[in-house]
C-alpha positions as CSV (number, residue, x, y, z in Angstrom):
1,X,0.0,0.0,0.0
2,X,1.5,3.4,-1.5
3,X,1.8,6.9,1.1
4,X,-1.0,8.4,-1.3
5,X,-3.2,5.0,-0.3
6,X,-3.1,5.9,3.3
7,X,-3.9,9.9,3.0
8,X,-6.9,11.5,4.3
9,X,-9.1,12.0,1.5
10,X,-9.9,15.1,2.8
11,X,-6.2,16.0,2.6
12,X,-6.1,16.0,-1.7
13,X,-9.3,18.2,-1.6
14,X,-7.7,21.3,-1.4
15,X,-8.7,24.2,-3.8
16,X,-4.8,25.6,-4.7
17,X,-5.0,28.9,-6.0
18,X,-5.3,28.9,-9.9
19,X,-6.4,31.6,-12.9
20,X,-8.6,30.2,-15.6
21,X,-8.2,31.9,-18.8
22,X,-11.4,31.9,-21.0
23,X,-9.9,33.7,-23.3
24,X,-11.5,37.0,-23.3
25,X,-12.6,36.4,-19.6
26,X,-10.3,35.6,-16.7
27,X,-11.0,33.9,-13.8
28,X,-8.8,35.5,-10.9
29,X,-8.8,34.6,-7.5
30,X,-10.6,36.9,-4.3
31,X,-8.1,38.1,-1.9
32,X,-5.7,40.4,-0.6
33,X,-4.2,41.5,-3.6
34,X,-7.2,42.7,-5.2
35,X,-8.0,45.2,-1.4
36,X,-5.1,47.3,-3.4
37,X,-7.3,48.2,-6.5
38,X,-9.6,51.0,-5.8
39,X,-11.2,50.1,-9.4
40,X,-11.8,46.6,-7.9
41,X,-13.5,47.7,-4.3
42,X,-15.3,50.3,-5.9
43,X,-16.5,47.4,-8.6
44,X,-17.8,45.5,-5.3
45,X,-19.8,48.4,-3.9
46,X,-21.5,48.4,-7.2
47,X,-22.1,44.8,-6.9
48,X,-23.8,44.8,-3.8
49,X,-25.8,48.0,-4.6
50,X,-27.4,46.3,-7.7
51,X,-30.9,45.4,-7.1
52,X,-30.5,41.4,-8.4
53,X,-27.4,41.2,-6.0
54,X,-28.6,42.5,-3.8
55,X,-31.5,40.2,-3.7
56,X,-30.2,37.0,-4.7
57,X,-26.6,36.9,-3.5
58,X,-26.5,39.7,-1.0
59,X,-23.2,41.3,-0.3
60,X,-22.4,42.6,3.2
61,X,-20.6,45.4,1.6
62,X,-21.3,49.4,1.6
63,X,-18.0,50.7,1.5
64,X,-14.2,49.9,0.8
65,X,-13.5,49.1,4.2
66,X,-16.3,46.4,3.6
67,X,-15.1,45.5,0.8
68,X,-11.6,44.9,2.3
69,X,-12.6,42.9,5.0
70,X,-14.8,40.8,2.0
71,X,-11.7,40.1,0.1
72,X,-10.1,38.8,3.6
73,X,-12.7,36.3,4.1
74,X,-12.2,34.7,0.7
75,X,-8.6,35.3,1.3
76,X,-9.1,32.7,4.2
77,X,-10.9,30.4,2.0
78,X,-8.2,30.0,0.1
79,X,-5.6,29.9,2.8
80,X,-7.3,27.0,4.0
81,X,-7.8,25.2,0.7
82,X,-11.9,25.2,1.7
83,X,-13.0,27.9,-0.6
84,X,-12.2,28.9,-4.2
85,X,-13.8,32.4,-5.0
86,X,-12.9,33.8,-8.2
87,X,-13.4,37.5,-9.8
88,X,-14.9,36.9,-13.2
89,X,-12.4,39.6,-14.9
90,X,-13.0,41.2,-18.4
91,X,-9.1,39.8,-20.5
92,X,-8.7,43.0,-22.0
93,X,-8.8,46.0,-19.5
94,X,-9.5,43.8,-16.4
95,X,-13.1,44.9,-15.8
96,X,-14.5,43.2,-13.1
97,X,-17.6,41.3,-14.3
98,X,-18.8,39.1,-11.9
99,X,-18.1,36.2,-9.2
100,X,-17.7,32.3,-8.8
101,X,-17.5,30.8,-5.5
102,X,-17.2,26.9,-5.4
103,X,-16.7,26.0,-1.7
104,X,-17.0,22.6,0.4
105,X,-19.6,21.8,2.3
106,X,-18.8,18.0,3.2
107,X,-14.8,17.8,2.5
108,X,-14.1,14.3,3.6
109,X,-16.8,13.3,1.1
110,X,-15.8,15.2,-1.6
111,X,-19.1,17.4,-1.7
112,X,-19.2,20.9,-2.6
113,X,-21.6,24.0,-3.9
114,X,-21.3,26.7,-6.7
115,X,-22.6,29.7,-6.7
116,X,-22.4,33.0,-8.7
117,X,-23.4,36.6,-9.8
118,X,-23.1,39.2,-12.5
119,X,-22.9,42.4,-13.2
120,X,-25.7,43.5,-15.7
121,X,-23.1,44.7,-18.0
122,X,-21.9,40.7,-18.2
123,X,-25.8,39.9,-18.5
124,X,-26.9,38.1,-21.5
125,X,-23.8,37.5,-22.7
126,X,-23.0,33.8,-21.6
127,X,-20.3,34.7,-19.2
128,X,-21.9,33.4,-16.1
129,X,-22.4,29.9,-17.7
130,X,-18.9,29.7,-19.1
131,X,-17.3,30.9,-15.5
132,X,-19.5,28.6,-13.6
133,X,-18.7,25.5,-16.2
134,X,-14.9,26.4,-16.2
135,X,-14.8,26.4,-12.2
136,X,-17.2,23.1,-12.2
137,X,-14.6,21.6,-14.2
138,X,-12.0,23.0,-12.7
139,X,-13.2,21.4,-9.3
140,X,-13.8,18.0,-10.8
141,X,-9.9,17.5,-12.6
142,X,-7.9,19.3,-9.6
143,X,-9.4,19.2,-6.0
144,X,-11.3,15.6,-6.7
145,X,-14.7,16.9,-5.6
146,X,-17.0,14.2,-6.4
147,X,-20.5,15.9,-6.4
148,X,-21.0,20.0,-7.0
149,X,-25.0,21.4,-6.0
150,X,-26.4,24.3,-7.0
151,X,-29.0,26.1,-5.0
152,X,-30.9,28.9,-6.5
153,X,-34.5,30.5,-5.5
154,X,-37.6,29.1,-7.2
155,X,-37.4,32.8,-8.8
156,X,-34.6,33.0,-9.8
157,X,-34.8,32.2,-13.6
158,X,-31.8,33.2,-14.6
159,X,-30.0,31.1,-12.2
160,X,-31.5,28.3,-13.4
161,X,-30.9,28.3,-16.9
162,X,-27.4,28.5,-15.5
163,X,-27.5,25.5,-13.7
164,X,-29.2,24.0,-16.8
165,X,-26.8,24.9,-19.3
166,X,-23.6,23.6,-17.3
167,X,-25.2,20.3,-16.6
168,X,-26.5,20.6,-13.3
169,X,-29.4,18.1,-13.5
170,X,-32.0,19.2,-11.2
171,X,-33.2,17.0,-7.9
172,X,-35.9,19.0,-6.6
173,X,-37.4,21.3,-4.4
174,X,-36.0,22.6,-1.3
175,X,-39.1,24.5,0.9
176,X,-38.5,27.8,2.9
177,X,-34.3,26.6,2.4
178,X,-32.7,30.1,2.2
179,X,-33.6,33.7,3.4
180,X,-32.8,36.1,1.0
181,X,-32.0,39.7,0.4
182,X,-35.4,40.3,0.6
183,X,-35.5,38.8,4.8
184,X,-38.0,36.3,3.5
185,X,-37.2,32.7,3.4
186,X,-37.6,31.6,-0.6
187,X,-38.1,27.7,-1.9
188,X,-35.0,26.7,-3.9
189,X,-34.0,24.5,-6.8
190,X,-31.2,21.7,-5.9
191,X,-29.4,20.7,-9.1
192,X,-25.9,18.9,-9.2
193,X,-23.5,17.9,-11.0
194,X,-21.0,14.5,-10.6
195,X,-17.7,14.3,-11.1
196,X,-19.1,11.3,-13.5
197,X,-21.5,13.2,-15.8
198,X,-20.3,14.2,-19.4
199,X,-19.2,17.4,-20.3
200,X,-22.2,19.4,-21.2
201,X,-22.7,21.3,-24.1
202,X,-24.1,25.1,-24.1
203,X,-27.3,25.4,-26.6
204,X,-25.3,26.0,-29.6
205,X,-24.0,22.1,-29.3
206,X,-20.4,23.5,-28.3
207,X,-18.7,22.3,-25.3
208,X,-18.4,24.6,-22.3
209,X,-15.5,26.1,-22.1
210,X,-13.2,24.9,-19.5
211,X,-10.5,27.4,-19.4
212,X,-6.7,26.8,-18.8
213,X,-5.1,27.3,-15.7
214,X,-2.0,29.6,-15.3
């Protein structure tokens, strides 16, 4: 029996810090670094100010200093290989676009959740479903997660096709599972995705993109 036989599963899930370039979107990870961008907290403030945000994936954030102490908690994540929050970055001028967060909720079993947000000037656009496919992936090949859920509000349509088009099969209804911006506690949609299931492909037959690491 190898070394690698006797280590704690829970040990090789580890989300190591990682950029995924789309190509004309890069995945960069939250933290420390990006507290020094002004252009980045002040890209948060809008975040949490916009009305779908700030409903659906409300952000605790009014200010830089909020925004500091956001980037520190996904900072953390990282630090402790349990989280992997990435800014969803425009390539060509570094624009910050929107957010992927793909943490664990049961390590030593391999299961984890995805969620995600956009800014409305990445609405429509597909960006949301490529970021969300490339960090699906991502978790699949590199920290050997062996089941990803998504969660999203009965509501929340957009969401869903989301979930949809990066082969999140869904499993039902979860009643009064999540207060939202709103204080009110919604029904959600479960979907998920195994580390088995094919590689989906978006509505035009293509595969998703999975991005490359650097």
């Amino acid at each position: 029996m190898s070394a690698s036989d006797l280590q704690n599963p829970a040990d090789r899930r580890t989300f190591l810090r990682t950029t995924l370039d789309l190509g004309d979107v890069l995945l960069h990870p939250w933290g420390r670094e990006a507290a020094e961008s002004k252009t980045m907290l002040d890209g948060l403030i809008a975040a949490a100010a916009d009305p779908k945000i700030a409903l659906w994936n409300p952000l605790a954030i009014t200010d830089r200093s909020d925004a500091r102490a956001w980037l520190e908690s996904r900072d953390g994540g990282w630090d402790r290989g349990a989280g992997a929050a990435f800014a969803v970055l425009n390539a060509n001028d570094g624009v910050l676009l929107g957010s992927v967060t793909l943490r664990w909720v049961d390590r030593a079993d391999g299961l984890a959740m995805i969620g995600y947000w956009t800014l409305p000037t990445a609405r429509g656009r597909g960006v949301a479903t490529r970021a969300t496919g490339a960090v699906t992936s991502w978790g699949f090949r590199t920290a050997d997660a062996r089941r990803i859920e998504i969660a999203h509000a009965v509501d929340n349509e957009a969401s869903c096709r989301v979930a949809h088009r990066c082969g999140y099969l869904p499993e039902g209804t979860l009643r009064d599972s999540h207060r939202f911006g709103d204080g009110a506690y919604h029904d959600e949609h479960l979907h998920a995705r195994l580390a088995t299931d094919p590689e989906p492909t978006d509505p035009t037959g293509e595969p998703t993109a999975n991005g490359t690491s650097r």
